[in-house]
Coordinates of C-alpha atoms in Angstrom, one line a residue:
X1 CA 1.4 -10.7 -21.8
X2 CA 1.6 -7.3 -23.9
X3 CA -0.6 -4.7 -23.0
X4 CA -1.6 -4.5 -26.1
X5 CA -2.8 -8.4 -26.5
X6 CA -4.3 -8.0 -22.9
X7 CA -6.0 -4.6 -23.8
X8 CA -7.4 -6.6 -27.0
X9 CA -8.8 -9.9 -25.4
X10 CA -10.2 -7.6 -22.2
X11 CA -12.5 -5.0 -25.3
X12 CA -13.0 -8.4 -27.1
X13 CA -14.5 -10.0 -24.0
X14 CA -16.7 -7.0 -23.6
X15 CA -17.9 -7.3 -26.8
X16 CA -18.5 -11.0 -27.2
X17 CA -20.1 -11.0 -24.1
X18 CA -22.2 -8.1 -24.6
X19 CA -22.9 -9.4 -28.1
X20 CA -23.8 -13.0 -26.3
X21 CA -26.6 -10.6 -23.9
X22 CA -28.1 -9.1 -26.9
X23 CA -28.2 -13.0 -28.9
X24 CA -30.4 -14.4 -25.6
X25 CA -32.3 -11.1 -25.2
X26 CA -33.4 -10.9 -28.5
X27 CA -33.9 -14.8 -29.3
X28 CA -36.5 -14.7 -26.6
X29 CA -38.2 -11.2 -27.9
X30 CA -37.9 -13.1 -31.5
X31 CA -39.3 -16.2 -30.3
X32 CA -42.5 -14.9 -28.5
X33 CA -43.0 -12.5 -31.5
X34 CA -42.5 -15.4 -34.1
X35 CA -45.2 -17.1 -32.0
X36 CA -47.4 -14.8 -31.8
X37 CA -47.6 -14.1 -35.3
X38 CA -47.5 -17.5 -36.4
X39 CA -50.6 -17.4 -33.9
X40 CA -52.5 -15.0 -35.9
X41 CA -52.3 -16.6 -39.0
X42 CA -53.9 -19.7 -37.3
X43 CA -56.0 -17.9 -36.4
X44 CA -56.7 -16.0 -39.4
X45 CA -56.8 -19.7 -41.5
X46 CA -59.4 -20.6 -39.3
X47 CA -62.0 -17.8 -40.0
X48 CA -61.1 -18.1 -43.7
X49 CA -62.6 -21.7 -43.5
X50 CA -64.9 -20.9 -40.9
X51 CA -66.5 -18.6 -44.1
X52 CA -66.3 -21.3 -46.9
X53 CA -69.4 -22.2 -47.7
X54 CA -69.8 -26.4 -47.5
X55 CA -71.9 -28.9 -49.0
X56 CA -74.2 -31.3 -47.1
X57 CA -71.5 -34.1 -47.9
X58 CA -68.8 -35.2 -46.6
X59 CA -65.4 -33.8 -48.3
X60 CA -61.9 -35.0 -47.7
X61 CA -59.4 -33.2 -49.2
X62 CA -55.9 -33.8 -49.9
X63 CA -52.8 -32.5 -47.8
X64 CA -51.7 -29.8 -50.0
X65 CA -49.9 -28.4 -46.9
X66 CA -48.8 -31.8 -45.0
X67 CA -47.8 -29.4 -41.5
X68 CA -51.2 -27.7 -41.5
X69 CA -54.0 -30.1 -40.2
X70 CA -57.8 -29.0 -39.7
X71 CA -61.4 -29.9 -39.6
X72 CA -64.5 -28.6 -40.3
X73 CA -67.8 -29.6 -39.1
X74 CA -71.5 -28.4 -39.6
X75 CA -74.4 -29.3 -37.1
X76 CA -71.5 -31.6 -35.4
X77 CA -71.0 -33.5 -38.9
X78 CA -67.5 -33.5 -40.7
X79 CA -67.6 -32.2 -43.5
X80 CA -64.0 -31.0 -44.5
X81 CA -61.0 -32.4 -43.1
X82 CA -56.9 -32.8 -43.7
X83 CA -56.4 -36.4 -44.9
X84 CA -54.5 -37.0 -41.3
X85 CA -57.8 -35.9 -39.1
X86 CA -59.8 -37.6 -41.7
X87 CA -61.4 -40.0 -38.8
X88 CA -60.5 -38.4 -35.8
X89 CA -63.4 -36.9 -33.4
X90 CA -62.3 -33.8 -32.2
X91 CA -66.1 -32.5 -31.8
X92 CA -67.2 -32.0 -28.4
X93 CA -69.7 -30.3 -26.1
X94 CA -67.1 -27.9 -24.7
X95 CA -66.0 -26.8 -27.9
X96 CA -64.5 -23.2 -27.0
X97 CA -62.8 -20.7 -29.0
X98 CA -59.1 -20.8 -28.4
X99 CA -55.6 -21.4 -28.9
X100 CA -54.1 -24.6 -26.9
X101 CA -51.5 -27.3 -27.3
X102 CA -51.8 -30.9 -27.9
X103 CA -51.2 -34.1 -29.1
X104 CA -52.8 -35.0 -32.2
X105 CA -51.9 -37.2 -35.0
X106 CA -48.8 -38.4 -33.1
X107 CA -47.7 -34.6 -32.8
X108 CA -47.4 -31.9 -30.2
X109 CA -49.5 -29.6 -32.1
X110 CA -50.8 -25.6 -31.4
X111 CA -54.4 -26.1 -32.0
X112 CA -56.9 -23.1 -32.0
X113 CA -60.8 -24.0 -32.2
X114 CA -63.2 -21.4 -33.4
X115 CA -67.5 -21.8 -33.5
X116 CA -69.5 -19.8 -35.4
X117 CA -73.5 -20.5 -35.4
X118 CA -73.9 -24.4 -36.5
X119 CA -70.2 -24.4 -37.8
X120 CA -67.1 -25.5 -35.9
X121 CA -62.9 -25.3 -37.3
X122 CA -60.3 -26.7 -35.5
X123 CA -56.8 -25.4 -37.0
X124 CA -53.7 -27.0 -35.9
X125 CA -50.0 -26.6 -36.8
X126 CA -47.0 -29.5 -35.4
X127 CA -44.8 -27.0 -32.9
X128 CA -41.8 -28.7 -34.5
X129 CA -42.5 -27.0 -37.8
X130 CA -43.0 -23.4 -35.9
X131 CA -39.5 -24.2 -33.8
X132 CA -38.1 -24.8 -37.0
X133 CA -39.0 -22.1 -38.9
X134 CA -38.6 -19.5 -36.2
X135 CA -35.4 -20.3 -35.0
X136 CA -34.4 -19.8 -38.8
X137 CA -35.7 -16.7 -39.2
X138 CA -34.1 -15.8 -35.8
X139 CA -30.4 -17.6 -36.9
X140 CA -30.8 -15.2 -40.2
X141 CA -31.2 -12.1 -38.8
X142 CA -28.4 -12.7 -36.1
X143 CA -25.9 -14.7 -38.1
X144 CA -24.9 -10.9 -39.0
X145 CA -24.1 -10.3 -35.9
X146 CA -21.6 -13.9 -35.0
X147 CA -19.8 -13.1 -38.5
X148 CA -18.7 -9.4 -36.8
X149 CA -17.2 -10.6 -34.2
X150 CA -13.8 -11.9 -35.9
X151 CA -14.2 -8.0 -38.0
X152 CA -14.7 -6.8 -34.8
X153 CA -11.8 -8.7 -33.2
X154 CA -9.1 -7.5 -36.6
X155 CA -10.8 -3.4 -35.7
X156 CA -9.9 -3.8 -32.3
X157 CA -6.7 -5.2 -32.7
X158 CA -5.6 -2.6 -35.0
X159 CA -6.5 0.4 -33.1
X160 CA -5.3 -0.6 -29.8
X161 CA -2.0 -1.0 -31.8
X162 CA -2.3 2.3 -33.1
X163 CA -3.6 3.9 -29.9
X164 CA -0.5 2.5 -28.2
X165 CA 1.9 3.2 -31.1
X166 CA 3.5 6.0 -29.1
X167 CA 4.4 3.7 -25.9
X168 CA 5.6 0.9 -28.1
X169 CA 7.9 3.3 -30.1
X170 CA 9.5 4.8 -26.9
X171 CA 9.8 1.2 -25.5
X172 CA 11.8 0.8 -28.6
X173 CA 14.1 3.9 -28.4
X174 CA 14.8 2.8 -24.9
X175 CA 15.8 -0.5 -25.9
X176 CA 18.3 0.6 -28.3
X177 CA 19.7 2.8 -26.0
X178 CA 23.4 1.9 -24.9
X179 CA 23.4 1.5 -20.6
X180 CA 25.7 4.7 -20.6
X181 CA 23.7 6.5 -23.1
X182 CA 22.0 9.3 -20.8
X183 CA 20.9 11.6 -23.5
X184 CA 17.5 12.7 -23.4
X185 CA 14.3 12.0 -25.4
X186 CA 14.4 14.1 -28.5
X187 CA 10.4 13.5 -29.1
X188 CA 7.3 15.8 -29.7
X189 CA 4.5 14.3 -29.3
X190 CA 0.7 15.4 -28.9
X191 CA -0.6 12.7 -26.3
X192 CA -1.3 13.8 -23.5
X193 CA -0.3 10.4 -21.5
X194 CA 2.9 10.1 -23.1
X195 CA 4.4 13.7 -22.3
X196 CA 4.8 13.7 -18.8
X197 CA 6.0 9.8 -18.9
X198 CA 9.4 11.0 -21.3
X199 CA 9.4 14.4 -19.2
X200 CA 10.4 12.3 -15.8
X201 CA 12.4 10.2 -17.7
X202 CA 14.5 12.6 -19.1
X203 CA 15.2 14.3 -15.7
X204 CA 15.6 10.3 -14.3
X205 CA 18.7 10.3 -17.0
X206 CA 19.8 13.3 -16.1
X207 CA 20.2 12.0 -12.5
X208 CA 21.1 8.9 -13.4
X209 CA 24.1 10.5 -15.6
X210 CA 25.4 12.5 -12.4
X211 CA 25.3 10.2 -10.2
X212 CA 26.9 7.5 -12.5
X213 CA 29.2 9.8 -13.5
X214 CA 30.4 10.7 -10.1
X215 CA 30.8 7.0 -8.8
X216 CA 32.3 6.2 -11.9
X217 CA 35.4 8.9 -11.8
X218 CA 35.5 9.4 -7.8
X219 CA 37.1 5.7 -7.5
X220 CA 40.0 6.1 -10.2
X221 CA 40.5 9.2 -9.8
X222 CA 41.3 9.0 -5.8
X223 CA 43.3 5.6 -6.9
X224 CA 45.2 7.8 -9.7
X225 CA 45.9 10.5 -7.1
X226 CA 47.1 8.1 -4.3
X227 CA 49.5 6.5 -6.5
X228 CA 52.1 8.5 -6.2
X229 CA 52.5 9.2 -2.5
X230 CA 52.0 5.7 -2.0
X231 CA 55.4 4.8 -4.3
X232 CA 57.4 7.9 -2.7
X233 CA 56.2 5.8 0.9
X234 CA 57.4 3.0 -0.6
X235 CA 60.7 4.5 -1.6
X236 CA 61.0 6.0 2.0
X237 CA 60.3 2.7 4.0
X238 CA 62.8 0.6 1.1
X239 CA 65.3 2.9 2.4
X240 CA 64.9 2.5 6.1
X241 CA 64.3 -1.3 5.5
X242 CA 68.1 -0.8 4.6
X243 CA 69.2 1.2 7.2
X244 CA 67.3 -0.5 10.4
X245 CA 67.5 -4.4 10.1
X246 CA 64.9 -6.8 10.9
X247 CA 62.9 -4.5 12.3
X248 CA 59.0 -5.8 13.0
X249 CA 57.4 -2.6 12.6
X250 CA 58.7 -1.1 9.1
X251 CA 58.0 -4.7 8.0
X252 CA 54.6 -4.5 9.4
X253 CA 54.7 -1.0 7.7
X254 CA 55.9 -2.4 4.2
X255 CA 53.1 -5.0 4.0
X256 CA 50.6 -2.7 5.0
X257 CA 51.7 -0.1 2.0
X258 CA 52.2 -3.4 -0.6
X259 CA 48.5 -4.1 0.4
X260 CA 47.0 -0.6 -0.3
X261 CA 49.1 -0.6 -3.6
X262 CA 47.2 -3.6 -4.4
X263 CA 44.0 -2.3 -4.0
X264 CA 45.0 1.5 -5.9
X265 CA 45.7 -0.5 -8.9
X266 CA 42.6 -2.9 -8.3
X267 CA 40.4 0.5 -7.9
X268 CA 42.4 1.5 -11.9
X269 CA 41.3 -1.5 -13.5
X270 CA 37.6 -1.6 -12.1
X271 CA 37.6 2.2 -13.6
X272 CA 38.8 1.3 -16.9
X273 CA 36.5 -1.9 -17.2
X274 CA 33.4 -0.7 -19.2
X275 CA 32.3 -2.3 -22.1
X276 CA 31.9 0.2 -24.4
X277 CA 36.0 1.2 -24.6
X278 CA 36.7 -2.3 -25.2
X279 CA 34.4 -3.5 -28.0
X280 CA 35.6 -1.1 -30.4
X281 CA 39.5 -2.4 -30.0
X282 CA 39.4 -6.1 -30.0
X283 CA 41.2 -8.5 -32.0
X284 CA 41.2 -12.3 -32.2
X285 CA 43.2 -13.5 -29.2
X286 CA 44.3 -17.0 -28.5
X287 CA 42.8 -17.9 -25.1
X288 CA 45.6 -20.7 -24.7
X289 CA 47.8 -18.1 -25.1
X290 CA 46.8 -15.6 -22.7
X291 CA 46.2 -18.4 -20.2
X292 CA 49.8 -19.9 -21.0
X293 CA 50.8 -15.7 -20.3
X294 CA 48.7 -16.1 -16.9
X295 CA 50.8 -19.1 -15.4
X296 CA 54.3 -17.9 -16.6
X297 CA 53.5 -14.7 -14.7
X298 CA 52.5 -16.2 -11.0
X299 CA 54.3 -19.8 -11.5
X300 CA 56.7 -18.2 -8.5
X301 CA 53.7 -18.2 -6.1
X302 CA 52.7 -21.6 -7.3
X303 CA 56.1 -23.0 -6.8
X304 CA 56.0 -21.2 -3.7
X305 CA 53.3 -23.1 -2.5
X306 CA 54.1 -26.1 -4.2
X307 CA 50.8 -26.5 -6.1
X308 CA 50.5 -28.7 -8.9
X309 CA 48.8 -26.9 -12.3
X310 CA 47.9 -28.1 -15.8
X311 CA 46.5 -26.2 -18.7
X312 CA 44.2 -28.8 -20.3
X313 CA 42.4 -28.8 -23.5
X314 CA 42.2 -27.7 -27.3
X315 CA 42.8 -23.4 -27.9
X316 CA 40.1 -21.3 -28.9
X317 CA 40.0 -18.0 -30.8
X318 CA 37.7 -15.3 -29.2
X319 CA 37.3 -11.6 -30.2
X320 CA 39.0 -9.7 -27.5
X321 CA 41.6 -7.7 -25.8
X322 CA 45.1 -8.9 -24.3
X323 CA 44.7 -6.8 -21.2
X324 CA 41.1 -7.6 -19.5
X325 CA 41.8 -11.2 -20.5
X326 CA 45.1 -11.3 -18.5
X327 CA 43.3 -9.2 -15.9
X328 CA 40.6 -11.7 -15.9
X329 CA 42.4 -15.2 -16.2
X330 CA 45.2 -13.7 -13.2
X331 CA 42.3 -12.4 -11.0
X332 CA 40.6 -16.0 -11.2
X333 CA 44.5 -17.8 -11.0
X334 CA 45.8 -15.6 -8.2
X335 CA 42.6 -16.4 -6.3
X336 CA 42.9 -20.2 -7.0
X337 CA 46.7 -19.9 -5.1
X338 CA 45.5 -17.8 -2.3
X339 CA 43.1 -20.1 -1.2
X340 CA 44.8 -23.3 -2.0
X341 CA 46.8 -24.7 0.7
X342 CA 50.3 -26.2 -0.1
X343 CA 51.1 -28.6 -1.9
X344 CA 47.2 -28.6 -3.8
X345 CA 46.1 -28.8 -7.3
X346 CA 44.9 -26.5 -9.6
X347 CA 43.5 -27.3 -13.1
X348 CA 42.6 -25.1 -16.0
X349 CA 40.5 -26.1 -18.7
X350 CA 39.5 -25.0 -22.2
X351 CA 36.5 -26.6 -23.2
X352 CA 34.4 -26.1 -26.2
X353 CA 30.6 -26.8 -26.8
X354 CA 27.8 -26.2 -28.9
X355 CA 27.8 -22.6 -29.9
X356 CA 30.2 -21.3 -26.7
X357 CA 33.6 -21.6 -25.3
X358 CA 34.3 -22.2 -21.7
X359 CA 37.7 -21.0 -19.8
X360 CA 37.4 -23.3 -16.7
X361 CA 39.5 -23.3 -12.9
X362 CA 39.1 -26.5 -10.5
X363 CA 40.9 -25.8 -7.3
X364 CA 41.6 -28.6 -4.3
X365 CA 41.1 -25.5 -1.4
X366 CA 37.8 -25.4 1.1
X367 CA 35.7 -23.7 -1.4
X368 CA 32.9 -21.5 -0.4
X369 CA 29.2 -22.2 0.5
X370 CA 26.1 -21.0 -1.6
X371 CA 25.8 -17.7 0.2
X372 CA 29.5 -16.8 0.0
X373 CA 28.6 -17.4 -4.1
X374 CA 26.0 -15.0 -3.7
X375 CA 28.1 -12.2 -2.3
X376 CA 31.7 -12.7 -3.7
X377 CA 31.1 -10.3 -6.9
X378 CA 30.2 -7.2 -4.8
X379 CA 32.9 -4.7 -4.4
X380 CA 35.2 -5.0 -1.4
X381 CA 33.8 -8.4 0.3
X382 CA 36.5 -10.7 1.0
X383 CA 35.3 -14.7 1.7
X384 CA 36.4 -15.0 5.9
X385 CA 37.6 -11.1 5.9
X386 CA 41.4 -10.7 6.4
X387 CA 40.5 -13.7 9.0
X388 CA 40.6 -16.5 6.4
X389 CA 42.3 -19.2 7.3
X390 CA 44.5 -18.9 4.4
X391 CA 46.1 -15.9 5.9
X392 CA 46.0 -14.2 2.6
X393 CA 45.3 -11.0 2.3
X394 CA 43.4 -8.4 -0.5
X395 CA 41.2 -5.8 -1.0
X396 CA 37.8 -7.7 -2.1
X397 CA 38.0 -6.4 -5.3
X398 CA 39.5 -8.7 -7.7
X399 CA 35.9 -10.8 -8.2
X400 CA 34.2 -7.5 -8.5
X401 CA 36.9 -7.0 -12.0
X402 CA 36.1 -10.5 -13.0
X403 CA 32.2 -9.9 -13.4
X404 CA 32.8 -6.5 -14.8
X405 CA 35.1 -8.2 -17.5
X406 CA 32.5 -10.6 -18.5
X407 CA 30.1 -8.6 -19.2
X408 CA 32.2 -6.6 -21.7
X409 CA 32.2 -10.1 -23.8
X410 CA 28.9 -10.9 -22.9
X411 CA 30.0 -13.9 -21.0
X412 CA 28.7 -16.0 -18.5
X413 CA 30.3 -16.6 -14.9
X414 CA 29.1 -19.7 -13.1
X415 CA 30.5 -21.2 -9.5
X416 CA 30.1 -24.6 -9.0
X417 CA 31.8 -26.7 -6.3
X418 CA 34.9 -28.5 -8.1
X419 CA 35.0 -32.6 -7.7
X420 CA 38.9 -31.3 -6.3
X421 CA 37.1 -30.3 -3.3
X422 CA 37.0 -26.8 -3.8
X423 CA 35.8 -23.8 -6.1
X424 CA 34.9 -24.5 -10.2
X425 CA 34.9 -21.1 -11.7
X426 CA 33.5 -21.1 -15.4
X427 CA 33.6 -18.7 -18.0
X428 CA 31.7 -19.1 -20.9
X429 CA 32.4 -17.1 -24.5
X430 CA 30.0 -17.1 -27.2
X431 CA 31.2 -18.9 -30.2
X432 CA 32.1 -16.6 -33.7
X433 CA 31.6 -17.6 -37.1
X434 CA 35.0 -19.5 -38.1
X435 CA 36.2 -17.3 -41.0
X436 CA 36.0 -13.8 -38.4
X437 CA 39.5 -14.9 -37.3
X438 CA 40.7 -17.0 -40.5
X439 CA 44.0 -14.1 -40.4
X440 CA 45.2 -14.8 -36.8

């Protein structure tokens, strides 16, 4: 949930529940002061009639007002009465004056008695008709107050937006920043919350920047630097090779120097594998292509090992670049022999569903177990070490490269454990529109 929507519904709940405190608090004040004044004017009716002079016969008169009943009686004889008390007895010898409730003419009424010399009024009003009407007098005055709450609920809304405006617009510049853009915050604003949040994360960038900076270039620039001792070495230990035959230890010394060559030139292409030099430069390729390139390229260590391969499937057109896709597809291949024992199989698929393309590798070796998966993308871990039963050695970085590829296309890397009995590697591209590559 946004802080904003959160922030909203918590100043909302306040209000409604404040609002809710105030309804009960003044329904009850409303109620006992509706009471009393509906009180007072029973009260007041029954002095009015109290002062009416009567006749010596009996009157009845007619209900006028059907929800106001009384009587009135002279030396204990009715002489004026509501149609519905017309031949009750309500006289009695303990005729007081005051206000009471009860049941007369099939009602709960509020009665109030009243004597005066030889004269006696009884006043009564059904407590239905007094629920009634005060509860709408109450409704009326705090119907008002309900109908704000939605007005208040839009006012709230509003200002929290605008009163979190500046966070929500530097949550935007940040999310439009590139992962390599370090830059800092060019923003002048007045809160006083805000400033010191941009301050610490323009000195975080600038950290960030240096530090990025140095792992990035350290790593190629050492590999760059070693390269060329490391051929002269070469050179030097070709020559012996020539002159000293068969022996062990410049053999030992020739593998050794073929294996750090391998990882120099690893180290180069994990330097030069960042999105943002790529994007700019690609083409449509053909993935059947490139993958056709892949196997021509290492079919020696395949026959080598006698493995059986097959490219499978219908070709693709992706927007990319020759080089990382080589570098990817032969990273993925060149694993796939390593760890395959002779004589296994290794299949390559092309596969294409809704909206993405998958580039997929089945291998028949002893595949890896889930938390093998969960490490083999970080830099220099090798599945088994240099103690793999394979015997084959590297440098741990070739799955490191694969990942780092990926995410220049936005891809998708997913190991799975292949029905050949051992590793599915897939790679999944995002489909184009058609007509993007209509000139390849």
């Amino acid at each position: 949930m946004s802080i904003r929507r959160r922030l909203t519904l918590i100043i909302l709940s306040i209000v409604v529940l404040t609002c809710f405190l105030a309804f009960s608090k003044g329904y009850r004040e409303s109620m006992h002061q509706a009471q009393t004044l509906l009180d007072n004017e029973l009260k007041t009716l029954g002095h009015v009639l109290i002062e009416q002079p009567v006749t010596s016969s009996q009157t009845v008169l007619s209900d006028d007002l059907p929800e106001l009943l009384f009587q009135v009686w002279r030396n204990r004889e009715l002489v004026s009465s509501s149609r519905a008390l017309q031949t009750v007895q309500l006289i009695d010898a303990k005729w007081q004056q005051a206000l009471s409730v009860e049941n007369l003419a099939g009602q709960r009424m509020r009665v109030y008695r009243l004597h005066l010399a030889n004269k006696h009024v009884l006043v009564a009003e059904p407590l239905s008709k007094r629920q009634a009407l005060t509860e709408s007098v109450i409704l009326s005055a705090m119907t008002p107050l309900l109908w704000s709450v939605p007005i208040l609920t839009i006012l709230i809304s509003f200002f929290v937006k605008q009163g979190l405006k500046p966070l929500t617009r530097l949550s935007s510049q940040l999310q439009k920043r590139q992962a390599n853009d370090f830059t800092a915050i060019e923003w002048t604003v007045s809160e006083q919350e805000i400033k010191p949040l941009i301050t610490r994360l323009n000195d975080l960038f600038k950290r960030v920047e240096s530090a990025y900076l140095r792992e990035r270039f350290f790593a190629s620039d050492a590999a760059h630097e070693l390269r060329t001792p490391l051929s002269s070495l070469k050179i030097n230990v070709h020559n012996l090779q020539n002159d000293i035959a068969d022996s062990i230890e410049l053999k030992a010394m020739s593998q050794g120097l073929d294996k750090l060559s391998n990882i120099v030139e690893q180290m180069l292409i994990l330097g030069r594998t960042c999105p943002e030099q790529w994007h700019a430069n690609f083409n449509p390729i053909s993935v059947l292509e490139i993958s056709q390139q892949v196997v021509a390229q290492l079919y020696e260590k395949i026959e080598r090992k006698g493995h059986t391969i097959s490219l499978e499937g219908d070709d693709f057109i992706i927007a990319g670049d020759g080089f990382t896709l080589t570098t990817l597809f032969s990273n993925l291949l060149s694993n796939a022999i390593k760890y395959t024992p002779a004589g296994g199989q290794i299949i390559i698929r092309l596969l294409q569903r809704p909206g993405i393309y998958i580039w997929q590798i089945d291998d028949s070796g002893t595949g890896i177990n889930d938390a093998q998966k969960a490490r083999i993308f970080n830099r220099f871990y090798r599945v088994g070490g240099d103690k793999h039963p394979s015997g084959e050695q590297g440098a741990g970085l070739g799955m490191a490269i694969v990942e780092h590829i990926v995410a220049i296309y936005n891809g998708k890397i997913t190991l799975t454990d292949s029905p050949l009995g051992g590793l599915r590697v897939d790679i999944e591209f995002k489909q184009a529109h058609r007509n993007v590559y209509t000139h390849v």
